[in-house]
Short mmCIF file of C-alpha atoms in Angstrom, two decimals:
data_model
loop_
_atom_site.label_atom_id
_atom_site.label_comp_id
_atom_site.label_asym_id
_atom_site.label_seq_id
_atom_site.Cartn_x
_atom_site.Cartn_y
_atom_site.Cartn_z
CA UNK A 631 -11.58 -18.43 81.38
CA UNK A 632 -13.34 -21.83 81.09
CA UNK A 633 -12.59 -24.41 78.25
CA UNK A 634 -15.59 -23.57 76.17
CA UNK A 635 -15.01 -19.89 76.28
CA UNK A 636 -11.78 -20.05 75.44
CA UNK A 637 -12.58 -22.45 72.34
CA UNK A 638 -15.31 -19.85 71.25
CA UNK A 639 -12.74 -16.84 71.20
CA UNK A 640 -10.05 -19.44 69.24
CA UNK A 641 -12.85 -19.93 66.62
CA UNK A 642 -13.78 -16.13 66.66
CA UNK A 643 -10.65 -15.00 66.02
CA UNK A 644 -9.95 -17.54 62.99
CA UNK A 645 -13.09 -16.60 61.68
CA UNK A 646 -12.43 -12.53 61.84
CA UNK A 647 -8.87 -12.26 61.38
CA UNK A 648 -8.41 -11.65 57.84
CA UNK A 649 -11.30 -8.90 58.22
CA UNK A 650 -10.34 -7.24 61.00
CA UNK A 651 -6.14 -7.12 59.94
CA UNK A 652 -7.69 -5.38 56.83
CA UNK A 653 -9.56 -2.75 58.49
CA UNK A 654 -6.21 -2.23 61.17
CA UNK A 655 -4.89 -1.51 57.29
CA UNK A 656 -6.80 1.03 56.24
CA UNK A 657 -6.74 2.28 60.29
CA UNK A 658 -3.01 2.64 60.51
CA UNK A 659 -1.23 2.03 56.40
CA UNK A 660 1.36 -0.25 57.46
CA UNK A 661 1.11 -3.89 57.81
CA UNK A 662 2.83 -4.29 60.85
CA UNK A 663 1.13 -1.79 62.72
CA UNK A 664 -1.97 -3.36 61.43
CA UNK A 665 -1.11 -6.74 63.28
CA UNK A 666 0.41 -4.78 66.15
CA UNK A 667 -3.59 -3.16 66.24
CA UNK A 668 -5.39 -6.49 65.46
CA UNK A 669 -3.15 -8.25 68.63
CA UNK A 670 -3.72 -5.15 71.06
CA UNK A 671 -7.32 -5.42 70.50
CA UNK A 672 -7.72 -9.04 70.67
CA UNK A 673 -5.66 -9.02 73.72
CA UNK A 674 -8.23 -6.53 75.24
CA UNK A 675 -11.77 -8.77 74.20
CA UNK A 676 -9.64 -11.91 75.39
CA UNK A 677 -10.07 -10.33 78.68
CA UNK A 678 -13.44 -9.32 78.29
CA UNK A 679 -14.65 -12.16 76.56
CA UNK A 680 -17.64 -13.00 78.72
CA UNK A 681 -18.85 -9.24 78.21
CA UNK A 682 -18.20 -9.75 74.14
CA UNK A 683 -20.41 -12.95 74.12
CA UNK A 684 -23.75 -11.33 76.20
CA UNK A 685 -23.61 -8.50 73.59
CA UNK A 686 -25.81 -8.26 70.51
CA UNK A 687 -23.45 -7.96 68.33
CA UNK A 688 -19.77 -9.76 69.15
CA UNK A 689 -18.60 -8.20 65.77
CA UNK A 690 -19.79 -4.66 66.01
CA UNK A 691 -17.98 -4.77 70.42
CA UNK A 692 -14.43 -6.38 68.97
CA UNK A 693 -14.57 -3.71 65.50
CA UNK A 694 -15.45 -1.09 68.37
CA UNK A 695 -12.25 -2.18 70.38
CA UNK A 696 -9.96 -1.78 67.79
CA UNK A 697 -11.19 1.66 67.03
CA UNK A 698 -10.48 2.41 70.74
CA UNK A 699 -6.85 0.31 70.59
CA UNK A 700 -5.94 2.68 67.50
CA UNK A 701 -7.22 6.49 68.47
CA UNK A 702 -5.06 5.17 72.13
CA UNK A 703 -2.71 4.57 70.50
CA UNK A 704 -2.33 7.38 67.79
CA UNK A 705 -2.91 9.53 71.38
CA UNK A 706 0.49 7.94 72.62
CA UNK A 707 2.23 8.90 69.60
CA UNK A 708 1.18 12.44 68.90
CA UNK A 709 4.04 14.81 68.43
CA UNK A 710 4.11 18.23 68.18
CA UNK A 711 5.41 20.43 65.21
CA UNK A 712 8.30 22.87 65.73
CA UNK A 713 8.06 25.63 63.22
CA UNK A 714 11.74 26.90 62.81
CA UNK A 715 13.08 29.23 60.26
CA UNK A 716 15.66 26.40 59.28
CA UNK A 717 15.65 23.39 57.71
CA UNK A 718 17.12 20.13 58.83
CA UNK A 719 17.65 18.52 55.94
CA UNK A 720 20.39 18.51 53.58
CA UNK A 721 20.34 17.71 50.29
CA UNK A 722 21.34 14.04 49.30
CA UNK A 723 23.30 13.01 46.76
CA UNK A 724 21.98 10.76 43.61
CA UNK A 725 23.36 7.45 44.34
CA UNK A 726 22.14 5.61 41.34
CA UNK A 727 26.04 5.01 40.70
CA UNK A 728 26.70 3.08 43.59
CA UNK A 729 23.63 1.14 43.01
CA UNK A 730 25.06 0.20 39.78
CA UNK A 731 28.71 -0.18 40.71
CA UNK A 732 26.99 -2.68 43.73
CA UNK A 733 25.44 -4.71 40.74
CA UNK A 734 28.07 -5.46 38.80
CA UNK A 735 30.32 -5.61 41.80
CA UNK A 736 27.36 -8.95 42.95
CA UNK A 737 27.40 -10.27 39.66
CA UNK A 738 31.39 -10.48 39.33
CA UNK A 739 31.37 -12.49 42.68
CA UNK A 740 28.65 -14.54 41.90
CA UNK A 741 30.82 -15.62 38.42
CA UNK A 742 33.43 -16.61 40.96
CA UNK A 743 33.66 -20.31 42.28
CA UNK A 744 32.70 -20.52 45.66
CA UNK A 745 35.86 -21.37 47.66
CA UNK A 746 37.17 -17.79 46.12
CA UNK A 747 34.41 -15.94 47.06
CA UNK A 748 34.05 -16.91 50.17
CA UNK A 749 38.11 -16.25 50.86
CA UNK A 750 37.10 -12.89 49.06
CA UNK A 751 33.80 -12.03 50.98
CA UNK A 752 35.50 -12.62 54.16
CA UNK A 753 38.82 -11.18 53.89
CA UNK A 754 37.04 -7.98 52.34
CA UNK A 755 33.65 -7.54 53.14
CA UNK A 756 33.80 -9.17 56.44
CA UNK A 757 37.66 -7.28 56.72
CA UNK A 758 39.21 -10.56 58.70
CA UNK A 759 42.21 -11.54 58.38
CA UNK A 760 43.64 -14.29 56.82
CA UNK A 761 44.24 -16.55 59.87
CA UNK A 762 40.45 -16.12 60.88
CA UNK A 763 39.17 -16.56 56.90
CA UNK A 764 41.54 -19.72 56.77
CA UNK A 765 40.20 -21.03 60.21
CA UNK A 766 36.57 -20.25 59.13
CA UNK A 767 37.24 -22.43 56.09
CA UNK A 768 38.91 -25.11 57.62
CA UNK A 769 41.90 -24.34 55.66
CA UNK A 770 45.87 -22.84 55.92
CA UNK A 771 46.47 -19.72 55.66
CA UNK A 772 48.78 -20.45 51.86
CA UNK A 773 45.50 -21.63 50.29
CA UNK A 774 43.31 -18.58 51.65
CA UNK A 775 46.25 -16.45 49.96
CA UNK A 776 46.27 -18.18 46.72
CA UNK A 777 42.84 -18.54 46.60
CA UNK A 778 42.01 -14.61 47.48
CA UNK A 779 44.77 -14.54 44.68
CA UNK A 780 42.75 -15.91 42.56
CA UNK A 781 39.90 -14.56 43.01
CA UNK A 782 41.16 -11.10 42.97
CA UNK A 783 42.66 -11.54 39.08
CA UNK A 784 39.51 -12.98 37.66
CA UNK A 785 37.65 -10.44 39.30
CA UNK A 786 39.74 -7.66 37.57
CA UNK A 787 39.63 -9.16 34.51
CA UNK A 788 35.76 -9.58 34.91
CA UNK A 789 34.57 -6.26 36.04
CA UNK A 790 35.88 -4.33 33.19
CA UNK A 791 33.64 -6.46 30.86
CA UNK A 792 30.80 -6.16 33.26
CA UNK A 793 30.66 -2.30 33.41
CA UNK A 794 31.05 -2.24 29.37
CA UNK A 795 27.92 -4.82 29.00
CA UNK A 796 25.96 -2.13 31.81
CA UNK A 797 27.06 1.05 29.78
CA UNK A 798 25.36 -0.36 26.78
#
C-alpha cells in the first residue's frame, strides 16, 4: 500500500473508531467482542483499501464490512440445542457467607503491619514454607516464625471484633 494510502486509512480509522466500536456494541453486547469485530473488519478494508476509497460512500463499504465480519462470525459460532429430559445443572449454594467471612478476613490483614502480613499471606495463602517465606523476605527463618507469630495473635484477637461490628 503506498504512503498516502496508508496515511488516509490511519486518519479514517481515528476518525470512525469510536462510531463504529459502538455499533460492534450493539452488534455483539460485549465490549471485547466489539473490538474483536471493529479489528476483524478493519483488518479486512486495510486490505481493500483502494476499493473503499473509489466507492461513494467509504462509510456506508467499512459499516457494510463489519456487518459481514459479525453474521461470519456468529456463523462460526452457532451451536446446536440438545433437548434432553435432564438437567445439567445443580443447584448452588448461597455463598453470601463466604463473601462476608472473605471481608472481614481482608480487612483483619490489612490492620496488620506489613512485614506480618506478608509472612502470613505467604506461609498461608501462598502455603510455602517457612524457608521459602524467609528467603522471599530476605530474612531467617526465627523472624518469619515470630513474625507469623505475631501476626497470627493479633489476627485472633481482631477477627472476633470484626465479625461483631459486621453482625450489627
Amino acid at each position: 500500500m503506498k504512503k498516502s494510502a496508508e496515511d488516509d486509512f490511519r486518519r479514517f480509522v481515528r476518525s470512525r473508531w469510536p462510531r463504529l466500536l459502538r455499533t460492534a456494541y450493539l452488534l455483539t453486547g460485549h465490549h471485547q467482542d466489539a473490538e474483536d469485530l471493529v479489528q476483524a473488519a478493519l483488518a479486512r478494508a486495510y486490505t481493500r483499501w483502494e476499493k473503499v476509497c473509489g466507492a461513494r460512500d467509504q462509510d456506508a463499504y467499512v459499516w457494510r464490512i463489519l456487518i459481514n465480519t459479525n453474521a461470519d462470525r456468529l456463523r462460526r459460532r452457532r451451536i446446536g440445542e440438545w433437548l434432553t429430559h435432564w438437567l445439567p445443572e445443580r443447584p448452588a449454594s448461597d455463598r453470601a457467607d463466604q463473601v462476608v467471612e472473605r471481608s472481614v478476613l481482608l480487612d483483619a490483614l490489612r490492620a496488620l503491619p506489613a512485614r506480618q502480613r506478608a509472612t502470613v499471606v505467604l506461609r498461608y495463602l501462598e502455603d510455602r514454607s517457612e524457608a521459602e517465606v524467609a528467603a522471599l523476605l530476605g530474612t531467617g527463618v526465627g523472624t518469619v516464625r515470630s513474625q507469623t507469630a505475631r501476626a497470627l495473635r493479633r489476627l485472633r484477637a481482631e477477627l472476633p471484633r470484626l465479625t461483631a461490628s459486621e453482625r450489627v
